[in-house]
Amino acid sequence: MHPFFEALRDSKVMNLFFKTAGASMESRARHLLMNPEKILSGTDIKPGETVLEVGCGTGFFTMPAAHLIGEHGQLIAMDALPAYVERVLSKVGDAGLNNVTVLERDALDTGLDSSRVDAVLLFGVIPFPALPLGRLLPEMHRILKPEGVLAVWLFPPLVHLWVPKAIVQSGLFAFVMKQNGVYKYRRLA
Ligand SMILES: C[S@@+](CC[C@H](N)C(=O)[O-])C[C@H]1O[C@@H](n2cnc3c(N)ncnc32)[C@H](O)[C@@H]1O
């Protein structure tokens, strides 16, 4: 488990916080306010691709992303929090999806092979204390294929002021376009 979550594991307040946050992440109200299918349509994910979703939470984007890649694609949904991983595993099982692999893993050290994925989704996960860009971006660069796509959807709005700039300044990704609120970057050699 990531040290950030390890340190909070025995805190009742934090566990209550994560439980409440998890419920709100998959709430009806969120579905009314945000359309995950529409947001994902800004990513260019294609059927048959291998996609990593970092910080899948309780799976708001996981299920629609699995439909986008189709039965010949593979979605790797990753989160560091066991309770969220269990929740997504149960949704994937209920839906009978066999193109999704759910991993409890620290995204700073994914354990995935280099040049393994066509696209990475960073959806509603940055900035986050346990996901410093200085470590996250090099790991995403390592696992993406040479022409791979980094797709970033930001929340809350204030973070648009600096996160997109920080991604370009890393020198690892070039900005391509913004579509349906999703910033798309191409992996640089
Ligand atoms: C704000 S939630 C967003 C969840 C989901 N993407 C959504 O939009 O509903 C951020 C997620 O990132 C996960 N996370 C944070 N740091 C992580 C890390 N180092 N590795 C993997 N997941 C992490 C958290 O556990 C949490 O589920």
mmCIF file of N, CA and C in Angstrom, residues 61-169:
data_model
loop_
_atom_site.group_PDB
_atom_site.id
_atom_site.type_symbol
_atom_site.label_atom_id
_atom_site.label_comp_id
_atom_site.label_asym_id
_atom_site.label_seq_id
_atom_site.Cartn_x
_atom_site.Cartn_y
_atom_site.Cartn_z
ATOM 1 N N PHE A 61 -15.483 6.097 -14.057
ATOM 2 C CA PHE A 61 -15.064 6.079 -15.461
ATOM 3 C C PHE A 61 -14.732 4.662 -15.951
ATOM 4 N N THR A 62 -14.577 3.725 -15.014
ATOM 5 C CA THR A 62 -14.082 2.396 -15.381
ATOM 6 C C THR A 62 -15.046 1.650 -16.302
ATOM 7 N N MET A 63 -16.310 1.623 -15.908
ATOM 8 C CA MET A 63 -17.268 0.830 -16.685
ATOM 9 C C MET A 63 -17.435 1.387 -18.108
ATOM 10 N N PRO A 64 -17.677 2.713 -18.269
ATOM 11 C CA PRO A 64 -17.783 3.224 -19.645
ATOM 12 C C PRO A 64 -16.483 3.073 -20.436
ATOM 13 N N ALA A 65 -15.315 3.172 -19.757
ATOM 14 C CA ALA A 65 -14.041 3.004 -20.485
ATOM 15 C C ALA A 65 -13.928 1.569 -20.992
ATOM 16 N N ALA A 66 -14.405 0.612 -20.189
ATOM 17 C CA ALA A 66 -14.358 -0.798 -20.595
ATOM 18 C C ALA A 66 -15.205 -1.018 -21.854
ATOM 19 N N HIS A 67 -16.336 -0.314 -21.939
ATOM 20 C CA HIS A 67 -17.179 -0.463 -23.131
ATOM 21 C C HIS A 67 -16.497 0.138 -24.360
ATOM 22 N N LEU A 68 -15.777 1.263 -24.147
ATOM 23 C CA LEU A 68 -15.090 1.916 -25.277
ATOM 24 C C LEU A 68 -14.021 1.022 -25.903
ATOM 25 N N ILE A 69 -13.250 0.335 -25.073
ATOM 26 C CA ILE A 69 -12.152 -0.481 -25.629
ATOM 27 C C ILE A 69 -12.652 -1.807 -26.189
ATOM 28 N N GLY A 70 -13.868 -2.195 -25.797
ATOM 29 C CA GLY A 70 -14.460 -3.394 -26.368
ATOM 30 C C GLY A 70 -13.838 -4.684 -25.870
ATOM 31 N N GLU A 71 -14.361 -5.788 -26.386
ATOM 32 C CA GLU A 71 -13.946 -7.094 -25.840
ATOM 33 C C GLU A 71 -12.512 -7.464 -26.185
ATOM 34 N N HIS A 72 -11.942 -6.823 -27.228
ATOM 35 C CA HIS A 72 -10.558 -7.158 -27.587
ATOM 36 C C HIS A 72 -9.539 -6.209 -26.958
ATOM 37 N N GLY A 73 -10.019 -5.211 -26.220
ATOM 38 C CA GLY A 73 -9.112 -4.299 -25.537
ATOM 39 C C GLY A 73 -8.861 -4.768 -24.112
ATOM 40 N N GLN A 74 -7.954 -4.058 -23.436
ATOM 41 C CA GLN A 74 -7.735 -4.370 -22.021
ATOM 42 C C GLN A 74 -7.661 -3.072 -21.221
ATOM 43 N N LEU A 75 -8.481 -2.997 -20.197
ATOM 44 C CA LEU A 75 -8.435 -1.849 -19.295
ATOM 45 C C LEU A 75 -7.818 -2.301 -17.981
ATOM 46 N N ILE A 76 -6.751 -1.593 -17.587
ATOM 47 C CA ILE A 76 -6.140 -1.884 -16.291
ATOM 48 C C ILE A 76 -6.576 -0.756 -15.357
ATOM 49 N N ALA A 77 -7.464 -1.085 -14.429
ATOM 50 C CA ALA A 77 -7.972 -0.086 -13.486
ATOM 51 C C ALA A 77 -7.182 -0.231 -12.200
ATOM 52 N N MET A 78 -6.518 0.849 -11.797
ATOM 53 C CA MET A 78 -5.574 0.772 -10.685
ATOM 54 C C MET A 78 -5.945 1.765 -9.584
ATOM 55 N N ASP A 79 -5.891 1.309 -8.351
ATOM 56 C CA ASP A 79 -6.077 2.231 -7.225
ATOM 57 C C ASP A 79 -5.273 1.706 -6.049
ATOM 58 N N ALA A 80 -4.872 2.640 -5.177
ATOM 59 C CA ALA A 80 -4.059 2.248 -4.029
ATOM 60 C C ALA A 80 -4.909 1.870 -2.824
ATOM 61 N N LEU A 81 -6.195 2.174 -2.883
ATOM 62 C CA LEU A 81 -7.055 1.962 -1.715
ATOM 63 C C LEU A 81 -7.846 0.650 -1.853
ATOM 64 N N PRO A 82 -7.584 -0.327 -0.963
ATOM 65 C CA PRO A 82 -8.224 -1.643 -1.103
ATOM 66 C C PRO A 82 -9.754 -1.578 -1.199
ATOM 67 N N ALA A 83 -10.387 -0.698 -0.414
ATOM 68 C CA ALA A 83 -11.862 -0.657 -0.422
ATOM 69 C C ALA A 83 -12.389 -0.275 -1.807
ATOM 70 N N TYR A 84 -11.706 0.642 -2.478
ATOM 71 C CA TYR A 84 -12.141 1.062 -3.815
ATOM 72 C C TYR A 84 -11.885 -0.060 -4.827
ATOM 73 N N VAL A 85 -10.759 -0.724 -4.677
ATOM 74 C CA VAL A 85 -10.435 -1.836 -5.583
ATOM 75 C C VAL A 85 -11.499 -2.920 -5.472
ATOM 76 N N GLU A 86 -11.899 -3.226 -4.236
ATOM 77 C CA GLU A 86 -12.945 -4.244 -4.028
ATOM 78 C C GLU A 86 -14.259 -3.827 -4.684
ATOM 79 N N ARG A 87 -14.574 -2.536 -4.536
ATOM 80 C CA ARG A 87 -15.835 -2.017 -5.109
ATOM 81 C C ARG A 87 -15.828 -2.185 -6.640
ATOM 82 N N VAL A 88 -14.705 -1.833 -7.266
ATOM 83 C CA VAL A 88 -14.634 -1.930 -8.732
ATOM 84 C C VAL A 88 -14.638 -3.394 -9.163
ATOM 85 N N LEU A 89 -13.920 -4.234 -8.411
ATOM 86 C CA LEU A 89 -13.920 -5.665 -8.729
ATOM 87 C C LEU A 89 -15.339 -6.218 -8.734
ATOM 88 N N SER A 90 -16.123 -5.777 -7.728
ATOM 89 C CA SER A 90 -17.490 -6.288 -7.636
ATOM 90 C C SER A 90 -18.341 -5.774 -8.804
ATOM 91 N N LYS A 91 -18.159 -4.509 -9.198
ATOM 92 C CA LYS A 91 -18.917 -3.973 -10.347
ATOM 93 C C LYS A 91 -18.550 -4.708 -11.629
ATOM 94 N N VAL A 92 -17.244 -4.942 -11.801
ATOM 95 C CA VAL A 92 -16.767 -5.617 -13.013
ATOM 96 C C VAL A 92 -17.321 -7.047 -13.065
ATOM 97 N N GLY A 93 -17.311 -7.701 -11.891
ATOM 98 C CA GLY A 93 -17.854 -9.060 -11.809
ATOM 99 C C GLY A 93 -19.337 -9.075 -12.124
ATOM 100 N N ASP A 94 -20.090 -8.133 -11.524
ATOM 101 C CA ASP A 94 -21.540 -8.070 -11.758
ATOM 102 C C ASP A 94 -21.853 -7.842 -13.238
ATOM 103 N N ALA A 95 -21.005 -7.026 -13.883
ATOM 104 C CA ALA A 95 -21.260 -6.707 -15.295
ATOM 105 C C ALA A 95 -20.726 -7.797 -16.228
ATOM 106 N N GLY A 96 -20.015 -8.770 -15.653
ATOM 107 C CA GLY A 96 -19.483 -9.868 -16.465
ATOM 108 C C GLY A 96 -18.418 -9.421 -17.459
ATOM 109 N N LEU A 97 -17.671 -8.384 -17.097
ATOM 110 C CA LEU A 97 -16.648 -7.870 -18.025
ATOM 111 C C LEU A 97 -15.352 -8.668 -17.887
ATOM 112 N N ASN A 98 -14.826 -9.149 -18.997
ATOM 113 C CA ASN A 98 -13.539 -9.836 -18.879
ATOM 114 C C ASN A 98 -12.411 -9.077 -19.581
ATOM 115 N N ASN A 99 -12.674 -7.796 -19.893
ATOM 116 C CA ASN A 99 -11.607 -6.979 -20.485
ATOM 117 C C ASN A 99 -11.050 -5.961 -19.476
ATOM 118 N N VAL A 100 -11.364 -6.165 -18.194
ATOM 119 C CA VAL A 100 -10.875 -5.245 -17.157
ATOM 120 C C VAL A 100 -10.057 -6.012 -16.116
ATOM 121 N N THR A 101 -8.870 -5.500 -15.833
ATOM 122 C CA THR A 101 -8.048 -6.046 -14.750
ATOM 123 C C THR A 101 -7.982 -4.969 -13.674
ATOM 124 N N VAL A 102 -8.367 -5.318 -12.458
ATOM 125 C CA VAL A 102 -8.365 -4.324 -11.385
ATOM 126 C C VAL A 102 -7.185 -4.612 -10.462
ATOM 127 N N LEU A 103 -6.336 -3.620 -10.283
ATOM 128 C CA LEU A 103 -5.130 -3.836 -9.486
ATOM 129 C C LEU A 103 -5.054 -2.881 -8.306
ATOM 130 N N GLU A 104 -4.743 -3.426 -7.133
ATOM 131 C CA GLU A 104 -4.424 -2.564 -5.984
ATOM 132 C C GLU A 104 -2.932 -2.290 -6.086
ATOM 133 N N ARG A 105 -2.584 -1.094 -6.455
ATOM 134 C CA ARG A 105 -1.199 -0.785 -6.773
ATOM 135 C C ARG A 105 -0.944 0.706 -6.618
ATOM 136 N N ASP A 106 0.279 1.051 -6.254
ATOM 137 C CA ASP A 106 0.704 2.444 -6.224
ATOM 138 C C ASP A 106 1.075 2.852 -7.651
ATOM 139 N N ALA A 107 0.393 3.852 -8.172
ATOM 140 C CA ALA A 107 0.626 4.255 -9.564
ATOM 141 C C ALA A 107 2.007 4.866 -9.772
ATOM 142 N N LEU A 108 2.695 5.177 -8.704
ATOM 143 C CA LEU A 108 4.060 5.710 -8.862
ATOM 144 C C LEU A 108 5.034 4.598 -9.226
ATOM 145 N N ASP A 109 4.607 3.372 -8.998
ATOM 146 C CA ASP A 109 5.450 2.214 -9.277
ATOM 147 C C ASP A 109 4.509 1.088 -9.726
ATOM 148 N N THR A 110 4.038 1.185 -10.970
ATOM 149 C CA THR A 110 2.932 0.323 -11.431
ATOM 150 C C THR A 110 3.311 -1.148 -11.541
ATOM 151 N N GLY A 111 4.601 -1.413 -11.745
ATOM 152 C CA GLY A 111 5.020 -2.805 -11.966
ATOM 153 C C GLY A 111 4.679 -3.289 -13.374
ATOM 154 N N LEU A 112 4.147 -2.408 -14.223
ATOM 155 C CA LEU A 112 3.819 -2.805 -15.602
ATOM 156 C C LEU A 112 5.080 -2.732 -16.460
ATOM 157 N N ASP A 113 5.104 -3.548 -17.517
ATOM 158 C CA ASP A 113 6.251 -3.526 -18.435
ATOM 159 C C ASP A 113 6.342 -2.172 -19.143
ATOM 160 N N SER A 114 7.530 -1.825 -19.576
ATOM 161 C CA SER A 114 7.722 -0.598 -20.360
ATOM 162 C C SER A 114 7.000 -0.733 -21.695
ATOM 163 N N SER A 115 6.554 0.397 -22.236
ATOM 164 C CA SER A 115 5.858 0.444 -23.538
ATOM 165 C C SER A 115 4.690 -0.540 -23.602
ATOM 166 N N ARG A 116 3.940 -0.622 -22.528
ATOM 167 C CA ARG A 116 2.874 -1.635 -22.405
ATOM 168 C C ARG A 116 1.510 -1.113 -22.843
ATOM 169 N N VAL A 117 1.250 0.207 -22.636
ATOM 170 C CA VAL A 117 -0.129 0.678 -22.835
ATOM 171 C C VAL A 117 -0.245 1.737 -23.946
ATOM 172 N N ASP A 118 -1.420 1.750 -24.578
ATOM 173 C CA ASP A 118 -1.690 2.733 -25.635
ATOM 174 C C ASP A 118 -2.094 4.085 -25.049
ATOM 175 N N ALA A 119 -2.759 4.038 -23.915
ATOM 176 C CA ALA A 119 -3.252 5.291 -23.330
ATOM 177 C C ALA A 119 -3.306 5.180 -21.809
ATOM 178 N N VAL A 120 -3.088 6.320 -21.178
ATOM 179 C CA VAL A 120 -3.225 6.417 -19.720
ATOM 180 C C VAL A 120 -4.304 7.444 -19.428
ATOM 181 N N LEU A 121 -5.216 7.094 -18.544
ATOM 182 C CA LEU A 121 -6.235 8.046 -18.097
ATOM 183 C C LEU A 121 -5.875 8.556 -16.717
ATOM 184 N N LEU A 122 -5.712 9.869 -16.622
ATOM 185 C CA LEU A 122 -5.568 10.495 -15.299
ATOM 186 C C LEU A 122 -6.838 11.323 -15.126
ATOM 187 N N PHE A 123 -7.862 10.699 -14.620
ATOM 188 C CA PHE A 123 -9.176 11.331 -14.565
ATOM 189 C C PHE A 123 -9.561 11.647 -13.123
ATOM 190 N N GLY A 124 -9.531 12.938 -12.803
ATOM 191 C CA GLY A 124 -9.913 13.379 -11.454
ATOM 192 C C GLY A 124 -8.924 12.949 -10.387
ATOM 193 N N VAL A 125 -7.693 12.681 -10.790
ATOM 194 C CA VAL A 125 -6.730 12.185 -9.803
ATOM 195 C C VAL A 125 -5.570 13.130 -9.517
ATOM 196 N N ILE A 126 -5.304 14.063 -10.419
ATOM 197 C CA ILE A 126 -4.211 14.991 -10.111
ATOM 198 C C ILE A 126 -4.757 16.413 -10.036
ATOM 199 N N PRO A 127 -4.223 17.224 -9.109
ATOM 200 C CA PRO A 127 -3.171 16.887 -8.155
ATOM 201 C C PRO A 127 -3.725 16.105 -6.958
ATOM 202 N N PHE A 128 -2.872 15.256 -6.393
ATOM 203 C CA PHE A 128 -3.228 14.473 -5.211
ATOM 204 C C PHE A 128 -1.924 14.261 -4.436
ATOM 205 N N PRO A 129 -1.959 14.368 -3.090
ATOM 206 C CA PRO A 129 -0.708 14.281 -2.321
ATOM 207 C C PRO A 129 0.102 13.019 -2.614
ATOM 208 N N ALA A 130 -0.595 11.895 -2.876
ATOM 209 C CA ALA A 130 0.133 10.637 -3.092
ATOM 210 C C ALA A 130 0.493 10.421 -4.561
ATOM 211 N N LEU A 131 0.244 11.439 -5.398
ATOM 212 C CA LEU A 131 0.559 11.306 -6.823
ATOM 213 C C LEU A 131 1.360 12.525 -7.314
ATOM 214 N N PRO A 132 2.543 12.762 -6.733
ATOM 215 C CA PRO A 132 3.330 13.926 -7.171
ATOM 216 C C PRO A 132 3.719 13.786 -8.649
ATOM 217 N N LEU A 133 3.496 14.856 -9.414
ATOM 218 C CA LEU A 133 3.733 14.780 -10.857
ATOM 219 C C LEU A 133 5.184 14.423 -11.179
ATOM 220 N N GLY A 134 6.105 14.882 -10.357
ATOM 221 C CA GLY A 134 7.527 14.614 -10.594
ATOM 222 C C GLY A 134 7.851 13.129 -10.596
ATOM 223 N N ARG A 135 7.039 12.326 -9.973
ATOM 224 C CA ARG A 135 7.250 10.863 -9.988
ATOM 225 C C ARG A 135 6.231 10.157 -10.872
ATOM 226 N N LEU A 136 5.007 10.690 -10.895
ATOM 227 C CA LEU A 136 3.954 10.025 -11.676
ATOM 228 C C LEU A 136 4.230 10.101 -13.188
ATOM 229 N N LEU A 137 4.596 11.298 -13.659
ATOM 230 C CA LEU A 137 4.746 11.465 -15.115
ATOM 231 C C LEU A 137 5.858 10.589 -15.698
ATOM 232 N N PRO A 138 7.037 10.482 -15.055
ATOM 233 C CA PRO A 138 8.054 9.564 -15.608
ATOM 234 C C PRO A 138 7.584 8.113 -15.652
ATOM 235 N N GLU A 139 6.809 7.690 -14.654
ATOM 236 C CA GLU A 139 6.309 6.310 -14.671
ATOM 237 C C GLU A 139 5.296 6.113 -15.811
ATOM 238 N N MET A 140 4.443 7.112 -16.041
ATOM 239 C CA MET A 140 3.468 7.011 -17.138
ATOM 240 C C MET A 140 4.192 7.027 -18.491
ATOM 241 N N HIS A 141 5.236 7.835 -18.587
ATOM 242 C CA HIS A 141 6.047 7.904 -19.808
ATOM 243 C C HIS A 141 6.701 6.544 -20.070
ATOM 244 N N ARG A 142 7.169 5.890 -19.028
ATOM 245 C CA ARG A 142 7.842 4.591 -19.171
ATOM 246 C C ARG A 142 6.885 3.511 -19.696
ATOM 247 N N ILE A 143 5.664 3.489 -19.191
ATOM 248 C CA ILE A 143 4.768 2.372 -19.552
ATOM 249 C C ILE A 143 3.987 2.627 -20.847
ATOM 250 N N LEU A 144 3.978 3.897 -21.304
ATOM 251 C CA LEU A 144 3.266 4.190 -22.552
ATOM 252 C C LEU A 144 4.078 3.749 -23.761
ATOM 253 N N LYS A 145 3.372 3.281 -24.793
ATOM 254 C CA LYS A 145 4.032 2.974 -26.064
ATOM 255 C C LYS A 145 4.559 4.283 -26.672
ATOM 256 N N PRO A 146 5.503 4.196 -27.613
ATOM 257 C CA PRO A 146 6.115 5.414 -28.181
ATOM 258 C C PRO A 146 5.109 6.476 -28.637
ATOM 259 N N GLU A 147 4.013 6.076 -29.275
ATOM 260 C CA GLU A 147 3.045 7.085 -29.726
ATOM 261 C C GLU A 147 1.854 7.170 -28.762
ATOM 262 N N GLY A 148 2.071 6.724 -27.533
ATOM 263 C CA GLY A 148 0.973 6.626 -26.571
ATOM 264 C C GLY A 148 0.381 7.983 -26.174
ATOM 265 N N VAL A 149 -0.837 7.908 -25.664
ATOM 266 C CA VAL A 149 -1.582 9.128 -25.304
ATOM 267 C C VAL A 149 -1.789 9.214 -23.793
ATOM 268 N N LEU A 150 -1.520 10.386 -23.261
ATOM 269 C CA LEU A 150 -1.840 10.669 -21.859
ATOM 270 C C LEU A 150 -3.091 11.541 -21.885
ATOM 271 N N ALA A 151 -4.177 11.063 -21.284
ATOM 272 C CA ALA A 151 -5.434 11.814 -21.279
ATOM 273 C C ALA A 151 -5.733 12.260 -19.849
ATOM 274 N N VAL A 152 -5.974 13.563 -19.694
ATOM 275 C CA VAL A 152 -6.096 14.120 -18.353
ATOM 276 C C VAL A 152 -7.403 14.900 -18.230
ATOM 277 N N TRP A 153 -8.191 14.519 -17.239
ATOM 278 C CA TRP A 153 -9.419 15.258 -16.949
ATOM 279 C C TRP A 153 -9.284 15.785 -15.524
ATOM 280 N N LEU A 154 -9.447 17.113 -15.396
ATOM 281 C CA LEU A 154 -9.109 17.758 -14.124
ATOM 282 C C LEU A 154 -10.332 18.192 -13.334
ATOM 283 N N PHE A 155 -10.233 18.001 -12.046
ATOM 284 C CA PHE A 155 -11.267 18.477 -11.127
ATOM 285 C C PHE A 155 -10.594 18.720 -9.779
ATOM 286 N N PRO A 156 -10.855 19.835 -9.121
ATOM 287 C CA PRO A 156 -11.776 20.924 -9.430
ATOM 288 C C PRO A 156 -11.189 21.907 -10.447
ATOM 289 N N PRO A 157 -12.041 22.850 -10.931
ATOM 290 C CA PRO A 157 -11.630 23.749 -12.014
ATOM 291 C C PRO A 157 -10.352 24.537 -11.742
ATOM 292 N N LEU A 158 -10.109 24.890 -10.489
ATOM 293 C CA LEU A 158 -8.945 25.733 -10.172
ATOM 294 C C LEU A 158 -7.625 25.115 -10.639
ATOM 295 N N VAL A 159 -7.545 23.801 -10.648
ATOM 296 C CA VAL A 159 -6.276 23.143 -10.979
ATOM 297 C C VAL A 159 -5.902 23.271 -12.456
ATOM 298 N N HIS A 160 -6.895 23.713 -13.285
ATOM 299 C CA HIS A 160 -6.579 23.949 -14.702
ATOM 300 C C HIS A 160 -5.534 25.047 -14.835
ATOM 301 N N LEU A 161 -5.413 25.861 -13.803
ATOM 302 C CA LEU A 161 -4.485 26.985 -13.872
ATOM 303 C C LEU A 161 -3.032 26.539 -13.930
ATOM 304 N N TRP A 162 -2.705 25.398 -13.356
ATOM 305 C CA TRP A 162 -1.288 25.038 -13.336
ATOM 306 C C TRP A 162 -0.949 23.621 -13.771
ATOM 307 N N VAL A 163 -1.865 22.666 -13.623
ATOM 308 C CA VAL A 163 -1.514 21.269 -13.946
ATOM 309 C C VAL A 163 -1.148 21.081 -15.435
ATOM 310 N N PRO A 164 -1.959 21.605 -16.389
ATOM 311 C CA PRO A 164 -1.594 21.408 -17.803
ATOM 312 C C PRO A 164 -0.207 21.957 -18.127
ATOM 313 N N LYS A 165 0.115 23.104 -17.524
ATOM 314 C CA LYS A 165 1.433 23.714 -17.756
ATOM 315 C C LYS A 165 2.534 22.809 -17.194
ATOM 316 N N ALA A 166 2.281 22.272 -16.002
ATOM 317 C CA ALA A 166 3.291 21.409 -15.349
ATOM 318 C C ALA A 166 3.553 20.148 -16.180
ATOM 319 N N ILE A 167 2.517 19.626 -16.829
ATOM 320 C CA ILE A 167 2.696 18.408 -17.644
ATOM 321 C C ILE A 167 3.619 18.700 -18.837
ATOM 322 N N VAL A 168 3.382 19.838 -19.495
ATOM 323 C CA VAL A 168 4.239 20.199 -20.639
ATOM 324 C C VAL A 168 5.659 20.499 -20.160
ATOM 325 N N GLN A 169 5.755 21.190 -19.028
ATOM 326 C CA GLN A 169 7.088 21.554 -18.506
ATOM 327 C C GLN A 169 7.911 20.332 -18.102
#
